[in-house]
PDB file of C-alpha atoms in Angstrom:
ATOM      1  CA  MET Z 184      -8.772  19.006 -18.051  1.00 50.00           C
ATOM      2  CA  ASP Z 185      -6.168  21.757 -18.326  1.00 50.00           C
ATOM      3  CA  THR Z 186      -3.227  20.485 -20.414  1.00 49.00           C
ATOM      4  CA  GLN Z 187      -0.843  22.246 -17.998  1.00 57.00           C
ATOM      5  CA  THR Z 188      -2.094  20.090 -15.102  1.00 74.00           C
ATOM      6  CA  GLN Z 189      -0.025  17.012 -14.396  1.00 90.00           C
ATOM      7  CA  ARG Z 190      -2.089  13.860 -14.587  1.00 93.00           C
ATOM      8  CA  ILE Z 191      -2.504  11.722 -11.485  1.00 94.00           C
ATOM      9  CA  LEU Z 192      -3.104   8.467 -13.380  1.00 96.00           C
ATOM     10  CA  THR Z 193       0.022   7.405 -15.216  1.00 95.00           C
ATOM     11  CA  ASP Z 194      -0.199   5.409 -18.437  1.00 95.00           C
ATOM     12  CA  GLU Z 195       0.859   2.353 -16.423  1.00 96.00           C
ATOM     13  CA  MET Z 196      -1.922   2.888 -13.884  1.00 96.00           C
ATOM     14  CA  ILE Z 197      -4.512   3.333 -16.652  1.00 96.00           C
ATOM     15  CA  ALA Z 198      -3.288   0.113 -18.287  1.00 96.00           C
ATOM     16  CA  GLU Z 199      -3.579  -1.708 -14.931  1.00 96.00           C
ATOM     17  CA  ILE Z 200      -7.121  -0.365 -14.423  1.00 96.00           C
ATOM     18  CA  ARG Z 201      -8.109  -1.446 -17.912  1.00 94.00           C
ATOM     19  CA  GLU Z 202      -6.737  -4.919 -17.183  1.00 94.00           C
ATOM     20  CA  MET Z 203      -8.785  -4.944 -13.939  1.00 93.00           C
ATOM     21  CA  TYR Z 204     -12.103  -4.213 -15.570  1.00 90.00           C
ATOM     22  CA  LYS Z 205     -11.677  -7.065 -18.016  1.00 92.00           C
ATOM     23  CA  HIS Z 206     -12.375  -9.345 -15.048  1.00 93.00           C
ATOM     24  CA  PHE Z 207     -15.719  -7.717 -14.235  1.00 93.00           C
ATOM     25  CA  PRO Z 208     -19.030  -7.798 -16.132  1.00 93.00           C
ATOM     26  CA  VAL Z 209     -19.016  -3.969 -16.396  1.00 93.00           C
ATOM     27  CA  LYS Z 210     -16.278  -1.344 -16.099  1.00 93.00           C
ATOM     28  CA  LYS Z 211     -17.930   0.270 -13.064  1.00 94.00           C
ATOM     29  CA  ALA Z 212     -17.405  -2.882 -11.044  1.00 95.00           C
ATOM     30  CA  ALA Z 213     -13.641  -2.200 -11.056  1.00 96.00           C
ATOM     31  CA  CYS Z 214     -14.135   1.113  -9.240  1.00 97.00           C
ATOM     32  CA  ILE Z 215     -13.073  -0.013  -5.764  1.00 96.00           C
ATOM     33  CA  GLU Z 216      -9.980  -1.799  -7.029  1.00 96.00           C
ATOM     34  CA  ALA Z 217      -9.082   1.219  -9.134  1.00 97.00           C
ATOM     35  CA  LEU Z 218      -9.464   3.502  -6.121  1.00 98.00           C
ATOM     36  CA  LYS Z 219      -7.231   1.205  -4.070  1.00 96.00           C
ATOM     37  CA  LEU Z 220      -4.604   1.338  -6.861  1.00 97.00           C
ATOM     38  CA  ILE Z 221      -4.647   5.141  -6.871  1.00 97.00           C
ATOM     39  CA  GLN Z 222      -4.295   5.174  -3.133  1.00 96.00           C
ATOM     40  CA  LYS Z 223      -1.448   2.693  -3.219  1.00 94.00           C
ATOM     41  CA  HIS Z 224       0.489   5.091  -5.459  1.00 95.00           C
ATOM     42  CA  HIS Z 225      -0.528   8.419  -3.922  1.00 96.00           C
ATOM     43  CA  ARG Z 226      -1.676   7.502  -0.297  1.00 95.00           C
ATOM     44  CA  TRP Z 227      -5.032   9.214  -0.947  1.00 96.00           C
ATOM     45  CA  VAL Z 228      -7.542   9.889  -3.719  1.00 98.00           C
ATOM     46  CA  SER Z 229      -7.656  13.538  -4.820  1.00 97.00           C
ATOM     47  CA  ASP Z 230     -10.496  15.260  -6.663  1.00 97.00           C
ATOM     48  CA  GLN Z 231      -8.338  15.248  -9.796  1.00 97.00           C
ATOM     49  CA  ALA Z 232      -7.821  11.469  -9.455  1.00 98.00           C
ATOM     50  CA  VAL Z 233     -11.597  11.044  -9.159  1.00 98.00           C
ATOM     51  CA  GLN Z 234     -12.061  13.063 -12.379  1.00 97.00           C
ATOM     52  CA  GLU Z 235      -9.453  11.027 -14.240  1.00 97.00           C
ATOM     53  CA  LEU Z 236     -10.775   7.707 -13.011  1.00 98.00           C
ATOM     54  CA  ALA Z 237     -14.301   8.714 -14.060  1.00 97.00           C
ATOM     55  CA  GLU Z 238     -13.039   9.097 -17.631  1.00 96.00           C
ATOM     56  CA  VAL Z 239     -11.337   5.658 -17.570  1.00 96.00           C
ATOM     57  CA  LEU Z 240     -14.347   3.806 -16.111  1.00 96.00           C
ATOM     58  CA  ASP Z 241     -17.046   5.764 -18.036  1.00 96.00           C
ATOM     59  CA  MET Z 242     -18.614   6.958 -14.757  1.00 97.00           C
ATOM     60  CA  SER Z 243     -19.383  10.412 -13.458  1.00 97.00           C
ATOM     61  CA  PRO Z 244     -17.080  11.954 -10.887  1.00 98.00           C
ATOM     62  CA  ASP Z 245     -20.051  11.947  -8.460  1.00 98.00           C
ATOM     63  CA  GLU Z 246     -20.461   8.196  -8.878  1.00 97.00           C
ATOM     64  CA  ILE Z 247     -16.733   7.646  -8.170  1.00 98.00           C
ATOM     65  CA  ASP Z 248     -16.876   9.976  -5.170  1.00 97.00           C
ATOM     66  CA  SER Z 249     -19.931   8.142  -3.800  1.00 97.00           C
ATOM     67  CA  VAL Z 250     -17.991   4.883  -3.839  1.00 96.00           C
ATOM     68  CA  ALA Z 251     -14.851   6.448  -2.424  1.00 96.00           C
ATOM     69  CA  THR Z 252     -16.612   8.152   0.456  1.00 95.00           C
ATOM     70  CA  PHE Z 253     -18.673   5.074   1.298  1.00 95.00           C
ATOM     71  CA  TYR Z 254     -15.570   3.066   2.177  1.00 92.00           C
ATOM     72  CA  ASN Z 255     -13.700   4.376   5.195  1.00 86.00           C
ATOM     73  CA  LEU Z 256     -10.379   2.925   4.021  1.00 92.00           C
ATOM     74  CA  ILE Z 257     -10.365   5.004   0.822  1.00 96.00           C
ATOM     75  CA  PHE Z 258      -8.878   8.301   1.947  1.00 96.00           C
ATOM     76  CA  ARG Z 259     -10.248  11.433   0.297  1.00 96.00           C
ATOM     77  CA  LYS Z 260      -7.859  13.805   2.006  1.00 95.00           C
ATOM     78  CA  PRO Z 261      -4.087  13.557   2.402  1.00 96.00           C
ATOM     79  CA  VAL Z 262      -2.828  11.174   5.082  1.00 97.00           C
ATOM     80  CA  GLY Z 263       0.535  10.684   6.685  1.00 97.00           C
ATOM     81  CA  ARG Z 264       3.259   8.356   5.490  1.00 97.00           C
ATOM     82  CA  HIS Z 265       1.889   5.816   7.949  1.00 97.00           C
ATOM     83  CA  VAL Z 266      -1.777   5.334   8.739  1.00 97.00           C
ATOM     84  CA  ILE Z 267      -2.656   3.962  12.194  1.00 98.00           C
ATOM     85  CA  LEU Z 268      -6.014   2.236  12.332  1.00 97.00           C
ATOM     86  CA  ILE Z 269      -6.933   1.586  15.934  1.00 98.00           C
ATOM     87  CA  CYS Z 270      -9.729  -0.821  16.644  1.00 97.00           C
ATOM     88  CA  ASP Z 271     -12.535   0.611  18.760  1.00 95.00           C
ATOM     89  CA  SER Z 272     -14.738  -2.534  18.907  1.00 95.00           C
ATOM     90  CA  VAL Z 273     -16.308  -3.715  22.114  1.00 95.00           C
ATOM     91  CA  SER Z 274     -13.594  -6.326  22.646  1.00 95.00           C
ATOM     92  CA  CYS Z 275     -10.874  -3.729  22.291  1.00 95.00           C
ATOM     93  CA  TRP Z 276     -12.721  -1.316  24.633  1.00 95.00           C
ATOM     94  CA  ILE Z 277     -12.918  -4.012  27.285  1.00 96.00           C
ATOM     95  CA  MET Z 278      -9.230  -4.897  26.899  1.00 96.00           C
ATOM     96  CA  GLY Z 279      -7.782  -1.353  27.104  1.00 95.00           C
ATOM     97  CA  TYR Z 280      -8.604   0.618  23.943  1.00 96.00           C
ATOM     98  CA  GLU Z 281      -9.155   3.862  25.868  1.00 97.00           C
ATOM     99  CA  GLN Z 282      -5.663   3.766  27.354  1.00 97.00           C
ATOM    100  CA  ILE Z 283      -4.040   2.897  24.018  1.00 98.00           C
ATOM    101  CA  ALA Z 284      -5.988   5.571  22.128  1.00 98.00           C
ATOM    102  CA  GLY Z 285      -5.341   8.176  24.763  1.00 98.00           C
ATOM    103  CA  TYR Z 286      -1.639   7.465  24.788  1.00 98.00           C
ATOM    104  CA  LEU Z 287      -1.411   7.585  20.960  1.00 98.00           C
ATOM    105  CA  LYS Z 288      -3.215  10.925  20.835  1.00 98.00           C
ATOM    106  CA  GLN Z 289      -0.989  12.338  23.549  1.00 98.00           C
ATOM    107  CA  LYS Z 290       2.236  10.934  22.080  1.00 98.00           C
ATOM    108  CA  LEU Z 291       1.476  12.069  18.537  1.00 98.00           C
ATOM    109  CA  GLY Z 292      -0.175  15.353  19.544  1.00 98.00           C
ATOM    110  CA  ILE Z 293      -3.222  14.714  17.300  1.00 98.00           C
ATOM    111  CA  GLU Z 294      -6.832  13.675  17.506  1.00 98.00           C
ATOM    112  CA  PHE Z 295      -8.625  11.094  15.403  1.00 97.00           C
ATOM    113  CA  GLY Z 296      -8.662  11.943  11.721  1.00 95.00           C
ATOM    114  CA  GLU Z 297      -5.605  14.182  12.033  1.00 97.00           C
ATOM    115  CA  THR Z 298      -2.071  13.891  10.742  1.00 98.00           C
ATOM    116  CA  THR Z 299       1.072  14.786  12.717  1.00 98.00           C
ATOM    117  CA  PRO Z 300       2.642  18.129  11.672  1.00 97.00           C
ATOM    118  CA  ASP Z 301       5.644  16.225  10.216  1.00 97.00           C
ATOM    119  CA  GLY Z 302       3.339  14.147   7.992  1.00 97.00           C
ATOM    120  CA  ARG Z 303       4.483  10.920   9.610  1.00 98.00           C
ATOM    121  CA  PHE Z 304       1.236   9.487  11.105  1.00 98.00           C
ATOM    122  CA  THR Z 305      -2.501   9.751  10.586  1.00 98.00           C
ATOM    123  CA  LEU Z 306      -4.632   8.313  13.396  1.00 98.00           C
ATOM    124  CA  ILE Z 307      -8.013   6.775  12.514  1.00 97.00           C
ATOM    125  CA  PRO Z 308     -10.440   4.682  14.601  1.00 96.00           C
ATOM    126  CA  ILE Z 309     -11.914   1.611  12.871  1.00 95.00           C
ATOM    127  CA  CYS Z 310     -14.822  -0.490  14.070  1.00 92.00           C
ATOM    128  CA  CYS Z 311     -13.160  -3.907  13.912  1.00 91.00           C
ATOM    129  CA  LEU Z 312      -9.907  -5.484  12.848  1.00 93.00           C
ATOM    130  CA  GLY Z 313     -11.181  -9.036  13.299  1.00 93.00           C
ATOM    131  CA  THR Z 314      -8.754 -10.024  15.996  1.00 95.00           C
ATOM    132  CA  CYS Z 315     -10.971  -9.833  19.080  1.00 95.00           C
ATOM    133  CA  ASP Z 316      -9.199 -12.719  20.783  1.00 96.00           C
ATOM    134  CA  ARG Z 317      -5.991 -10.622  20.818  1.00 97.00           C
ATOM    135  CA  ALA Z 318      -7.422  -7.230  21.733  1.00 97.00           C
ATOM    136  CA  PRO Z 319      -6.589  -4.373  21.843  1.00 97.00           C
ATOM    137  CA  ALA Z 320      -5.237  -4.097  18.310  1.00 97.00           C
ATOM    138  CA  MET Z 321      -4.168  -1.637  15.638  1.00 98.00           C
ATOM    139  CA  PHE Z 322      -2.830  -1.672  12.110  1.00 97.00           C
ATOM    140  CA  ILE Z 323       0.003   0.539  11.033  1.00 98.00           C
ATOM    141  CA  ASP Z 324       0.125   0.455   7.238  1.00 94.00           C
ATOM    142  CA  GLU Z 325      -0.250  -3.314   6.592  1.00 92.00           C
ATOM    143  CA  ASP Z 326       1.184  -4.481   9.923  1.00 97.00           C
ATOM    144  CA  LEU Z 327      -1.164  -5.830  12.581  1.00 98.00           C
ATOM    145  CA  HIS Z 328      -0.205  -5.209  16.221  1.00 98.00           C
ATOM    146  CA  ARG Z 329      -2.198  -7.191  18.785  1.00 97.00           C
ATOM    147  CA  ASP Z 330      -2.328  -7.643  22.559  1.00 97.00           C
ATOM    148  CA  LEU Z 331      -1.270  -4.021  22.859  1.00 97.00           C
ATOM    149  CA  THR Z 332      -0.160  -2.258  25.997  1.00 97.00           C
ATOM    150  CA  VAL Z 333       0.739   1.402  26.456  1.00 97.00           C
ATOM    151  CA  GLU Z 334       4.301   0.290  27.281  1.00 97.00           C
ATOM    152  CA  GLN Z 335       4.701  -1.192  23.742  1.00 97.00           C
ATOM    153  CA  ILE Z 336       3.550   1.847  21.780  1.00 98.00           C
ATOM    154  CA  ASP Z 337       6.839   3.829  21.653  1.00 97.00           C
ATOM    155  CA  ALA Z 338       8.825   0.856  20.343  1.00 98.00           C
ATOM    156  CA  ILE Z 339       6.150   0.088  17.766  1.00 98.00           C
ATOM    157  CA  LEU Z 340       6.038   3.688  16.487  1.00 98.00           C
ATOM    158  CA  GLU Z 341       9.858   3.765  16.181  1.00 98.00           C
ATOM    159  CA  ARG Z 342       9.627   1.092  13.439  1.00 97.00           C
ATOM    160  CA  TYR Z 343       7.858   3.625  11.149  1.00 97.00           C
ATOM    161  CA  PRO Z 344      10.182   6.457  10.143  1.00 95.00           C
TER     162      PRO Z 344
END
């Protein structure tokens, strides 16, 4: 790696990853947790982060990337400050998903997988949030919003500057 390039993984993050893999039979088994740690600090996992993590876990960058791209909640491109995960399961479809999704797209001016021009929100569909009895539902960051109606959306979005 070019010595002029600023590292993504700080010494503290590397120490935390090394502590993680002590709890697994092999270093590679800590890959998902390490990717989640990187994302927690940077909101997404860049190619450079994949390279650096590969060095720490004694894996190839391709192996790291294979894991990262398999899991849809590991983001391999930049996302907004707030990620909206809207459930598109059958239960949510029946209970009004299409209206909620349509309103979010219109309100934010983006399609699924896109980020608002101000970098505030990224909108992503997800197959299930496990709250079918309270559909339709969405997560914003780590907050679950259930029993959604279009009328609630503006007030919910206002909570996320």
